[in-house]
XYZ file of C-alpha atoms in Angstrom:
389
model
C -6.631 -11.355 -24.231
C -9.941 -11.116 -22.636
C -10.406 -7.760 -20.253
C -11.435 -8.135 -16.376
C -12.551 -5.381 -14.237
C -9.835 -5.376 -11.294
C -10.177 -4.002 -8.094
C -6.927 -2.515 -5.568
C -7.731 -1.472 -2.268
C -5.593 1.254 -0.838
C -4.883 3.252 2.096
C -7.688 5.882 2.470
C -6.676 8.838 1.502
C -4.491 7.568 -0.525
C -6.563 6.782 -4.032
C -5.356 9.648 -6.088
C -1.952 8.152 -5.515
C -3.295 4.136 -6.530
C -5.016 5.904 -9.183
C -1.538 7.305 -11.437
C 0.408 4.562 -10.315
C -2.599 2.228 -12.441
C -2.915 5.218 -15.190
C 0.788 4.744 -16.205
C 0.957 0.772 -15.848
C -1.046 1.179 -18.705
C -4.433 1.093 -17.486
C -7.646 2.087 -18.131
C -9.332 3.594 -15.005
C -13.416 2.335 -14.280
C -14.181 3.967 -10.862
C -12.558 5.646 -7.808
C -14.482 5.468 -4.342
C -13.115 5.063 -1.097
C -10.457 2.768 0.020
C -9.964 1.757 -3.565
C -9.674 1.690 -7.574
C -11.237 -0.177 -10.104
C -9.703 -0.316 -13.471
C -9.745 -2.557 -17.042
C -7.168 -4.823 -18.174
C -6.384 -8.239 -19.665
C -4.943 -11.287 -17.187
C -1.503 -10.034 -17.532
C -3.004 -7.156 -15.281
C -2.603 -9.512 -12.481
C 0.767 -10.408 -13.100
C 2.218 -6.449 -13.120
C -0.229 -4.691 -10.853
C 0.875 -6.861 -8.450
C 4.129 -6.447 -8.888
C 4.401 -3.253 -9.538
C 1.212 -1.456 -7.709
C 3.723 0.378 -4.895
C 1.148 2.101 -2.756
C -1.529 -1.431 -3.218
C -3.112 -3.260 -0.861
C -3.718 -5.925 -2.957
C -5.343 -6.982 -6.809
C -8.583 -8.434 -6.480
C -10.357 -9.384 -10.067
C -14.249 -8.475 -9.785
C -16.579 -11.055 -9.845
C -19.709 -9.280 -9.876
C -21.681 -6.978 -8.166
C -25.203 -6.685 -7.910
C -28.282 -5.419 -5.328
C -29.067 -6.745 -2.238
C -30.891 -5.537 0.914
C -32.014 -8.798 2.071
C -29.903 -12.844 2.389
C -32.939 -14.092 -0.319
C -30.851 -11.495 -2.705
C -27.539 -11.300 -1.714
C -27.924 -15.344 -1.803
C -29.567 -15.568 -5.488
C -27.151 -12.580 -6.284
C -24.106 -14.925 -5.216
C -25.269 -18.033 -6.912
C -26.203 -16.209 -10.468
C -22.208 -15.320 -11.204
C -19.882 -17.346 -13.201
C -16.970 -18.474 -9.999
C -16.632 -21.247 -12.056
C -15.296 -19.683 -15.035
C -12.451 -18.826 -11.922
C -12.755 -21.426 -9.059
C -11.786 -25.095 -10.395
C -13.445 -28.230 -9.203
C -10.571 -28.987 -6.413
C -10.391 -25.694 -5.404
C -10.439 -24.469 -2.457
C -12.821 -20.854 -1.225
C -14.007 -18.719 1.184
C -14.596 -15.233 2.352
C -11.796 -13.785 3.953
C -13.520 -10.521 4.211
C -16.728 -9.335 4.215
C -16.868 -4.867 4.600
C -20.302 -3.812 4.827
C -20.939 0.445 5.275
C -24.356 1.667 5.223
C -26.105 -1.531 3.848
C -29.047 -3.205 5.655
C -26.840 -6.551 5.626
C -24.089 -5.960 8.485
C -22.906 -9.203 9.997
C -19.917 -10.319 8.259
C -19.706 -13.925 9.789
C -23.511 -13.970 8.257
C -22.708 -12.431 4.662
C -19.593 -14.707 4.590
C -21.781 -18.457 5.237
C -24.511 -17.123 3.299
C -22.202 -16.286 0.028
C -19.940 -19.542 0.727
C -23.743 -21.262 0.793
C -24.138 -19.304 -2.597
C -21.823 -20.088 -4.135
C -21.321 -24.655 -3.618
C -25.158 -24.180 -5.168
C -23.491 -22.649 -8.399
C -21.006 -24.460 -8.428
C -22.606 -28.454 -7.181
C -24.485 -27.106 -10.274
C -21.926 -26.831 -12.931
C -19.393 -29.609 -11.716
C -22.748 -32.249 -10.803
C -20.820 -33.078 -7.563
C -22.635 -33.091 -4.000
C -19.519 -32.382 -2.673
C -16.277 -30.385 -2.913
C -13.134 -31.659 -1.278
C -11.469 -28.013 -1.998
C -7.670 -29.980 -1.894
C -6.945 -27.949 -4.967
C -5.444 -24.066 -5.565
C -7.039 -21.146 -3.187
C -9.610 -18.842 -3.670
C -9.871 -16.075 -1.562
C -13.227 -13.954 -1.266
C -13.418 -10.348 -0.607
C -16.883 -8.694 0.296
C -17.952 -4.685 -0.402
C -21.510 -3.934 0.704
C -22.248 -0.049 0.033
C -25.749 1.082 0.521
C -26.987 -2.233 -0.228
C -24.399 -2.643 -3.545
C -22.875 -5.923 -3.171
C -19.357 -6.282 -4.544
C -17.116 -9.812 -5.123
C -13.476 -9.375 -5.866
C -11.413 -12.285 -5.866
C -8.320 -12.270 -4.208
C -5.043 -12.807 -6.370
C -2.295 -11.548 -4.183
C -2.391 -13.467 -0.595
C -0.454 -11.747 1.677
C -0.205 -7.901 1.440
C 1.181 -6.127 -0.553
C 2.988 -3.740 1.423
C 4.462 -6.971 2.735
C 8.183 -6.689 -0.039
C 9.783 -9.441 1.918
C 12.230 -7.189 3.496
C 10.721 -6.566 5.945
C 12.024 -9.037 9.076
C 12.663 -6.684 11.323
C 10.637 -4.115 12.574
C 10.507 -1.293 14.931
C 7.689 -0.545 17.744
C 4.943 1.354 15.696
C 6.064 0.564 11.335
C 4.431 2.799 9.120
C 3.429 -0.130 6.418
C 5.627 -0.209 3.069
C 2.283 0.889 1.004
C 1.766 4.038 2.504
C 5.832 4.717 3.528
C 5.800 4.820 -0.589
C 2.208 6.682 -1.045
C 3.229 9.381 0.822
C 6.927 9.732 -0.615
C 4.355 9.819 -3.863
C 2.722 12.551 -3.001
C 6.080 15.215 -2.426
C 7.302 15.990 -5.616
C 11.022 14.281 -4.534
C 12.693 12.760 -7.109
C 15.633 9.744 -6.904
C 18.072 12.260 -7.411
C 16.950 13.986 -4.126
C 18.890 15.327 -1.380
C 15.718 12.514 1.379
C 15.951 12.430 4.994
C 14.122 10.425 7.516
C 14.993 11.494 11.275
C 12.838 9.146 12.580
C 13.750 5.927 10.251
C 12.988 2.782 12.687
C 12.457 -0.381 10.716
C 13.864 2.213 7.598
C 10.975 1.804 5.989
C 10.639 5.819 4.607
C 14.155 5.367 3.088
C 14.468 1.984 1.941
C 10.944 2.125 -0.013
C 12.102 6.418 -1.578
C 15.614 3.902 -2.284
C 13.617 0.966 -4.064
C 11.836 4.052 -6.589
C 15.664 5.541 -7.387
C 16.816 2.333 -8.370
C 13.393 1.633 -10.167
C 13.145 -1.960 -7.916
C 9.736 -2.787 -8.044
C 7.329 -3.655 -4.633
C 7.026 -7.471 -5.874
C 9.876 -8.724 -6.946
C 10.823 -10.489 -4.752
C 7.532 -12.862 -3.494
C 4.953 -15.016 -4.674
C 1.389 -14.245 -5.480
C -1.386 -17.067 -4.831
C -2.866 -16.297 -8.407
C 0.836 -17.567 -9.843
C -1.103 -21.359 -8.760
C -4.697 -20.083 -11.219
C -2.859 -21.224 -14.364
C -6.098 -21.523 -16.205
C -6.774 -17.891 -15.503
C -3.181 -16.654 -15.626
C -0.568 -18.595 -17.781
C 2.478 -18.256 -16.293
C 4.268 -16.666 -19.098
C 3.151 -13.596 -18.430
C 4.099 -13.833 -14.470
C 7.637 -14.851 -16.337
C 7.262 -11.530 -19.399
C 6.086 -9.147 -15.669
C 9.509 -10.510 -14.174
C 11.400 -9.602 -17.434
C 10.198 -6.584 -16.982
C 10.930 -5.450 -14.303
C 14.222 -6.583 -14.010
C 14.869 -4.725 -17.200
C 14.008 -1.081 -15.072
C 16.412 -1.426 -12.016
C 19.645 0.504 -12.168
C 20.770 -0.341 -9.005
C 24.278 2.148 -10.102
C 21.636 5.314 -8.920
C 23.662 8.403 -7.399
C 21.133 8.918 -3.998
C 21.205 10.963 -1.085
C 19.298 9.413 0.830
C 19.195 9.087 5.230
C 17.752 7.497 8.467
C 18.082 8.419 11.341
C 17.345 6.788 15.054
C 18.132 8.148 18.353
C 18.088 3.945 19.223
C 21.598 2.135 17.867
C 19.426 -1.355 17.216
C 17.255 0.479 15.133
C 20.008 1.466 13.591
C 21.533 -2.017 13.154
C 17.773 -3.972 12.146
C 16.739 -0.704 9.719
C 20.289 -1.663 7.685
C 19.231 -5.383 7.672
C 16.090 -4.651 5.919
C 17.844 -2.867 3.207
C 20.418 -5.436 3.305
C 17.473 -7.666 2.038
C 15.769 -4.957 -0.268
C 18.937 -5.024 -1.959
C 19.390 -0.940 -0.989
C 21.473 -0.747 1.474
C 24.631 0.393 -0.940
C 21.847 3.410 -1.712
C 20.553 4.565 2.209
C 22.972 5.813 5.177
C 21.724 4.701 7.865
C 23.052 6.808 11.632
C 22.076 7.131 14.947
C 21.663 10.115 15.441
C 18.784 12.671 17.707
C 16.452 15.201 16.426
C 18.443 17.651 17.698
C 21.499 16.818 15.549
C 18.994 16.860 12.264
C 21.202 18.650 9.891
C 22.478 18.795 6.401
C 24.393 21.786 4.624
C 23.034 21.135 0.786
C 20.041 22.873 0.151
C 16.316 21.803 -1.430
C 16.195 18.673 0.518
C 13.810 16.668 1.915
C 12.169 15.660 5.400
C 9.510 12.675 4.924
C 9.169 11.449 8.475
C 7.272 9.350 11.120
C 7.538 11.043 14.382
C 6.379 9.065 17.263
C 2.493 9.573 18.043
C 2.630 9.048 22.164
C 1.190 5.936 21.738
C 1.589 5.272 25.162
C 0.966 7.421 28.271
C 4.052 7.062 29.859
C 5.339 8.548 25.621
C 3.055 11.877 25.587
C 4.448 14.130 27.972
C 7.901 13.985 25.287
C 5.451 14.832 22.176
C 5.672 18.403 22.480
C 9.969 18.376 22.857
C 10.085 15.788 19.920
C 7.787 18.124 17.623
C 9.497 21.433 18.747
C 12.809 20.532 17.796
C 11.889 19.267 14.711
C 10.204 22.582 14.185
C 13.747 23.903 15.002
C 15.674 21.766 12.812
C 13.324 22.271 10.173
C 13.702 25.762 10.798
C 17.704 25.688 10.026
C 17.522 24.070 7.157
C 17.966 25.985 3.639
C 14.670 25.877 1.352
C 14.137 22.427 2.537
C 10.707 20.257 2.649
C 9.025 18.212 5.216
C 6.345 15.846 5.542
C 5.048 14.822 7.955
C 3.059 11.843 9.048
C 1.022 11.631 12.845
C -1.759 10.602 14.846
C 0.260 14.577 17.990
C -3.438 16.622 17.813
C -0.786 18.987 18.259
C 1.811 18.856 15.959
C 1.735 22.213 14.063
C 1.893 24.008 17.494
C 4.979 22.608 18.695
C 6.375 22.297 15.037
C 5.760 26.403 15.332
C 4.326 26.742 11.581
C 1.343 25.973 10.114
C 1.295 23.175 7.541
C 1.283 24.574 3.925
C -0.675 21.291 3.375
C -2.328 18.921 5.195
C -3.837 16.001 4.142
C -6.037 13.503 6.616
C -4.907 9.695 6.086
C -6.212 6.066 8.378
C -3.438 4.283 8.291
C -5.692 1.448 9.877
C -8.643 2.425 11.338
C -5.950 4.862 13.418
C -6.216 8.957 12.425
C -3.933 10.722 11.009
C -2.028 14.091 9.326
C -0.223 14.356 6.183
C 1.351 17.304 7.187
C 3.161 18.690 3.773
C 5.824 22.198 4.428
C 6.552 22.525 0.561
C 10.284 24.230 0.468
C 11.700 26.414 -2.287
C 12.295 25.066 -6.476
C 15.873 24.169 -6.401
C 16.834 26.798 -9.956
C 17.063 25.388 -13.400
C 19.822 22.818 -14.562
C 19.997 23.774 -17.997
C 19.978 19.923 -18.761
C 16.004 20.403 -20.319
C 14.802 19.651 -17.463
C 13.711 22.070 -14.560
C 13.355 21.082 -10.546
C 10.673 19.712 -9.321
C 9.081 21.951 -6.042
C 9.823 20.929 -2.838
């Protein structure tokens, strides 16, 4: 099968997690850049990457790259790319997004317009047509410009990969599923360890953790644009990838995953989302305030997304919330705590400086991932040592 390059965007700050996921799928990394990883694979990688990658936003086939400082260079560079290898004669194609950083060409609407015109001109000469009715499959294009270097990708995914298909009901400020999964993967947590989210909202952290523990691939229950592209990805590749995913599911795994929220409505929403994800039997959700946070066992993990104070009236409550979080955490024996928040004074009110702090962009919002590292559990004597908290 012919090798292709794939561009996989992710949240800024999560590139190392995504890189590790791609390597674990058996693919070779080409480049790692801010907010995206490029790797090499065959057309079956379209299926496997979309179905298995937890931290990715989407999977793009790299069509090509070139240097452009003028719209004429953009037009000619686009026209020189082999669009006919991907877009069918009746295909519907458009530039879904153009992003420009430190480049002379910076207007997204102008970039989108020029690229579309160049693609049409190329396909006119190939298909010997003056007009395209665009009634067939969809082929959205995404363009990245960085320091006048243009990279063009064909979106195989459609709706972003954070949409697993299970979250029908959401909290006021939900964390994206792919970001939640990536944050869990930044910890040493494994499925046989305790994980508690004391601000669970719509249940995203516990659900993503349960899916990992049970080996449930995040894309198993949804569809993708490229499933319609039979000239690029033969249907049997999708079946093979789904069969592979189904063979890895272990619904009988034993877990200790818990989600608490002070709002009864959110607890109900979490349970329903967990049911839709097929992991409701692996998670215990409960109405409980942060002041009631406790656990009798050692070596657990707190992974949570506390309130940021998005609204003015909420900001005055933040010091008390983070102070209580710090006090309850200090009472937990040998636990680790991982907190993502945009609240700049979180460490101050938690009462302890984090062992590690990583800056992460949640959309356009700058957040911090405070990592408090607990003790490692003792050696278990079964060939495995405890992975550190």
